mmCIF file of C-alpha atoms in Angstrom:
data_model
loop_
_atom_site.group_PDB
_atom_site.id
_atom_site.type_symbol
_atom_site.label_atom_id
_atom_site.label_comp_id
_atom_site.label_asym_id
_atom_site.label_seq_id
_atom_site.Cartn_x
_atom_site.Cartn_y
_atom_site.Cartn_z
ATOM 1 C CA MET A 1 79.672 86.932 100.539
ATOM 2 C CA ASP A 2 78.060 90.421 101.781
ATOM 3 C CA LYS A 3 75.384 91.402 98.672
ATOM 4 C CA ASN A 4 77.190 95.280 99.674
ATOM 5 C CA THR A 5 80.234 94.475 98.659
ATOM 6 C CA LYS A 6 81.774 94.362 95.151
ATOM 7 C CA THR A 7 83.996 90.892 94.196
ATOM 8 C CA ILE A 8 86.344 89.880 91.661
ATOM 9 C CA VAL A 9 88.172 86.869 91.453
ATOM 10 C CA VAL A 10 91.595 87.577 89.647
ATOM 11 C CA TYR A 11 93.852 84.398 89.146
ATOM 12 C CA PHE A 12 96.516 83.064 86.612
ATOM 13 C CA SER A 13 96.836 79.649 85.750
ATOM 14 C CA ARG A 14 98.388 77.531 82.944
ATOM 15 C CA ALA A 15 96.862 75.458 80.724
ATOM 16 C CA ASP A 16 98.904 73.172 78.214
ATOM 17 C CA GLU A 17 100.955 70.225 79.878
ATOM 18 C CA ASN A 18 101.039 70.406 83.577
ATOM 19 C CA TYR A 19 102.437 68.117 86.597
ATOM 20 C CA ASN A 20 100.852 65.748 87.114
ATOM 21 C CA VAL A 21 97.512 66.155 85.320
ATOM 22 C CA GLY A 22 98.530 65.755 81.783
ATOM 23 C CA THR A 23 97.774 68.114 78.803
ATOM 24 C CA VAL A 24 94.638 70.342 79.776
ATOM 25 C CA GLU A 25 92.088 73.083 77.993
ATOM 26 C CA ALA A 26 91.920 75.068 81.946
ATOM 27 C CA GLY A 27 94.870 74.738 84.303
ATOM 28 C CA ASN A 28 94.683 73.890 87.780
ATOM 29 C CA THR A 29 94.080 77.359 89.443
ATOM 30 C CA GLU A 30 91.280 78.622 86.640
ATOM 31 C CA LEU A 31 88.830 75.298 87.785
ATOM 32 C CA LEU A 32 88.853 76.608 91.348
ATOM 33 C CA ALA A 33 88.577 80.580 90.235
ATOM 34 C CA LYS A 34 85.613 79.619 87.570
ATOM 35 C CA GLU A 35 83.839 77.721 90.849
ATOM 36 C CA ILE A 36 84.501 81.003 93.019
ATOM 37 C CA ILE A 37 83.434 82.515 90.377
ATOM 38 C CA VAL A 38 79.792 80.449 90.056
ATOM 39 C CA LYS A 39 79.454 80.617 93.949
ATOM 40 C CA THR A 40 80.264 83.993 94.567
ATOM 41 C CA GLY A 41 78.704 85.967 91.536
ATOM 42 C CA ALA A 42 82.820 87.614 91.271
ATOM 43 C CA ASP A 43 83.681 89.505 88.233
ATOM 44 C CA GLU A 44 86.426 87.889 86.639
ATOM 45 C CA PHE A 45 90.547 89.247 85.879
ATOM 46 C CA LYS A 46 92.768 86.071 84.488
ATOM 47 C CA ILE A 47 96.315 87.086 84.631
ATOM 48 C CA GLU A 48 97.437 86.339 80.930
ATOM 49 C CA PRO A 49 101.235 86.684 80.718
ATOM 50 C CA LYS A 50 101.948 89.212 77.327
ATOM 51 C CA ASP A 51 104.650 86.054 75.866
ATOM 52 C CA LYS A 52 102.649 83.121 76.883
ATOM 53 C CA TYR A 53 104.342 79.924 78.429
ATOM 54 C CA PRO A 54 105.586 77.354 76.533
ATOM 55 C CA ALA A 55 103.068 74.309 76.574
ATOM 56 C CA ASN A 56 105.572 71.666 77.416
ATOM 57 C CA TYR A 57 105.683 71.577 80.565
ATOM 58 C CA GLN A 58 109.724 70.916 80.749
ATOM 59 C CA GLU A 59 110.280 73.994 78.549
ATOM 60 C CA THR A 60 107.672 76.060 80.918
ATOM 61 C CA ILE A 61 109.917 74.709 84.064
ATOM 62 C CA GLU A 62 112.975 76.750 82.456
ATOM 63 C CA CYS A 63 111.251 79.860 81.405
ATOM 64 C CA ALA A 64 109.983 80.064 84.702
ATOM 65 C CA THR A 65 113.167 79.007 86.416
ATOM 66 C CA GLU A 66 115.103 81.652 84.555
ATOM 67 C CA GLU A 67 112.169 84.718 84.996
ATOM 68 C CA ARG A 68 113.015 83.921 89.260
ATOM 69 C CA LYS A 69 116.596 83.660 89.343
ATOM 70 C CA ALA A 70 116.414 87.255 87.199
ATOM 71 C CA GLY A 71 113.891 88.673 89.687
ATOM 72 C CA ALA A 72 111.635 89.003 86.531
ATOM 73 C CA ARG A 73 108.069 90.929 86.063
ATOM 74 C CA PRO A 74 106.913 88.993 83.009
ATOM 75 C CA GLU A 75 104.389 91.435 81.236
ATOM 76 C CA TYR A 76 100.624 90.317 80.897
ATOM 77 C CA ILE A 77 97.693 91.681 78.831
ATOM 78 C CA GLY A 78 94.954 94.330 80.014
ATOM 79 C CA ASP A 79 94.255 94.973 83.668
ATOM 80 C CA VAL A 80 91.680 95.789 86.157
ATOM 81 C CA ASP A 81 91.408 98.536 88.013
ATOM 82 C CA ILE A 82 91.528 97.244 91.846
ATOM 83 C CA ALA A 83 90.056 100.108 93.607
ATOM 84 C CA ASP A 84 86.328 99.305 91.847
ATOM 85 C CA TYR A 85 86.244 96.193 94.548
ATOM 86 C CA ASP A 86 86.234 95.912 97.587
ATOM 87 C CA THR A 87 86.832 91.714 97.949
ATOM 88 C CA ILE A 88 89.326 90.338 96.099
ATOM 89 C CA PHE A 89 89.382 86.551 95.201
ATOM 90 C CA PHE A 90 93.423 85.874 94.553
ATOM 91 C CA GLY A 91 95.101 82.672 93.066
ATOM 92 C CA TYR A 92 97.936 81.479 91.867
ATOM 93 C CA PRO A 93 99.458 78.099 90.880
ATOM 94 C CA ILE A 94 102.932 77.169 93.439
ATOM 95 C CA TRP A 95 106.010 77.096 90.710
ATOM 96 C CA TRP A 96 109.156 75.935 92.560
ATOM 97 C CA GLY A 97 108.429 76.767 95.577
ATOM 98 C CA ASP A 98 107.088 80.342 94.529
ATOM 99 C CA MET A 99 104.453 82.741 92.861
ATOM 100 C CA PRO A 100 104.660 82.886 89.562
ATOM 101 C CA MET A 101 106.894 85.861 88.405
ATOM 102 C CA VAL A 102 104.335 87.279 86.127
ATOM 103 C CA VAL A 103 101.839 86.924 89.834
ATOM 104 C CA TYR A 104 104.241 89.231 91.369
ATOM 105 C CA ASN A 105 104.199 91.763 88.484
ATOM 106 C CA PHE A 106 100.169 92.586 89.002
ATOM 107 C CA VAL A 107 100.755 92.650 93.017
ATOM 108 C CA GLU A 108 102.916 94.686 92.482
ATOM 109 C CA LYS A 109 101.332 96.952 89.914
ATOM 110 C CA HIS A 110 98.528 97.768 92.204
ATOM 111 C CA ASP A 111 97.141 99.681 94.982
ATOM 112 C CA TRP A 112 95.888 97.414 97.891
ATOM 113 C CA ASN A 113 95.579 99.336 100.489
ATOM 114 C CA GLY A 114 91.444 98.948 102.279
ATOM 115 C CA LYS A 115 91.070 95.798 100.162
ATOM 116 C CA THR A 116 90.156 92.306 101.431
ATOM 117 C CA VAL A 117 92.069 89.456 99.678
ATOM 118 C CA ILE A 118 91.060 86.110 100.449
ATOM 119 C CA PRO A 119 94.071 84.035 98.255
ATOM 120 C CA PHE A 120 93.902 80.495 96.856
ATOM 121 C CA ASN A 121 96.298 78.376 95.123
ATOM 122 C CA THR A 122 97.304 74.669 93.716
ATOM 123 C CA HIS A 123 99.537 73.206 94.173
ATOM 124 C CA GLU A 124 101.539 69.636 93.656
ATOM 125 C CA GLY A 125 102.944 68.976 96.813
ATOM 126 C CA SER A 126 104.091 72.179 98.807
ATOM 127 C CA GLY A 127 101.038 74.046 99.744
ATOM 128 C CA ASN A 128 100.992 77.749 100.234
ATOM 129 C CA ALA A 129 104.725 77.867 100.421
ATOM 130 C CA GLY A 130 104.971 80.924 102.219
ATOM 131 C CA THR A 131 103.484 83.032 99.742
ATOM 132 C CA TYR A 132 100.448 84.376 101.821
ATOM 133 C CA ASP A 133 102.966 85.949 103.940
ATOM 134 C CA ILE A 134 104.814 87.205 100.995
ATOM 135 C CA LEU A 135 101.328 88.552 99.868
ATOM 136 C CA LYS A 136 100.619 90.084 103.695
ATOM 137 C CA SER A 137 104.331 92.124 102.955
ATOM 138 C CA LYS A 138 103.750 93.467 99.329
ATOM 139 C CA MET A 139 99.758 94.258 99.402
ATOM 140 C CA SER A 140 100.325 96.943 101.965
ATOM 141 C CA GLY A 141 96.913 98.254 103.364
ATOM 142 C CA ALA A 142 95.049 94.992 102.775
ATOM 143 C CA THR A 143 93.504 92.856 104.903
ATOM 144 C CA LEU A 144 94.020 88.788 103.897
ATOM 145 C CA LYS A 145 90.746 87.210 105.006
ATOM 146 C CA GLY A 146 91.463 83.655 106.313
ATOM 147 C CA ASP A 147 94.200 81.288 106.115
ATOM 148 C CA GLY A 148 93.534 81.065 102.773
ATOM 149 C CA PHE A 149 93.024 77.869 100.407
ATOM 150 C CA ASN A 150 95.501 75.333 98.534
ATOM 151 C CA MET A 151 94.778 72.338 96.976
ATOM 152 C CA SER A 152 96.835 70.093 94.805
ATOM 153 C CA GLY A 153 96.416 70.572 91.063
ATOM 154 C CA ALA A 154 95.412 66.875 90.777
ATOM 155 C CA THR A 155 92.738 66.966 93.291
ATOM 156 C CA ALA A 156 91.110 69.961 91.902
ATOM 157 C CA ARG A 157 90.047 68.535 88.955
ATOM 158 C CA THR A 158 87.969 66.032 91.144
ATOM 159 C CA GLU A 159 83.993 66.100 92.437
ATOM 160 C CA GLU A 160 85.735 66.085 95.936
ATOM 161 C CA GLY A 161 88.096 68.801 95.332
ATOM 162 C CA ILE A 162 85.079 70.851 94.155
ATOM 163 C CA LYS A 163 83.462 69.768 97.425
ATOM 164 C CA LYS A 164 86.571 70.860 99.323
ATOM 165 C CA LEU A 165 86.135 74.360 97.906
ATOM 166 C CA ASP A 166 82.670 75.007 98.229
ATOM 167 C CA GLY A 167 83.391 73.848 101.949
ATOM 168 C CA TRP A 168 85.962 76.642 102.141
ATOM 169 C CA LEU A 169 83.671 79.182 100.769
ATOM 170 C CA THR A 170 81.016 78.676 102.841
ATOM 171 C CA ALA A 171 83.215 78.842 105.982
ATOM 172 C CA LEU A 172 84.141 82.249 104.607
ATOM 173 C CA GLN A 173 80.685 84.306 104.963
#
């Protein structure tokens, strides 16, 4: 990363019971976000829903499905002024073929004009699920750098996964 630019990692991740990895202290996307922060020296903003998702995986599925059907935009705690940043790594999990609705809320609240956005996501089989194109359309005026990075949540929890992430980060420079 250019030393003259100010960089932040903005991400949403859910701990507790996760598909294919069990109950975890840190969500899969958070593991990638933390590695990006270490490797780039970027600042951090974690999107924390005002109303926490249930710890139980099945209950979270039900909640997220209702949010998606309703086009909900759940509130989150705090905020960050992205005007202060040139480059924004933007991370999230794929939940049933889409970004979580709380992520949409964050995206829609901010002015992305002139920003360089580098998306990354975790999933369990759906890749980026077309969400990079959604980000391009919603982040008007931003430049999305590269093709993004996506990895299964289970892989994100391995040494091999972190090596792949590190390789991607090196290639971005």
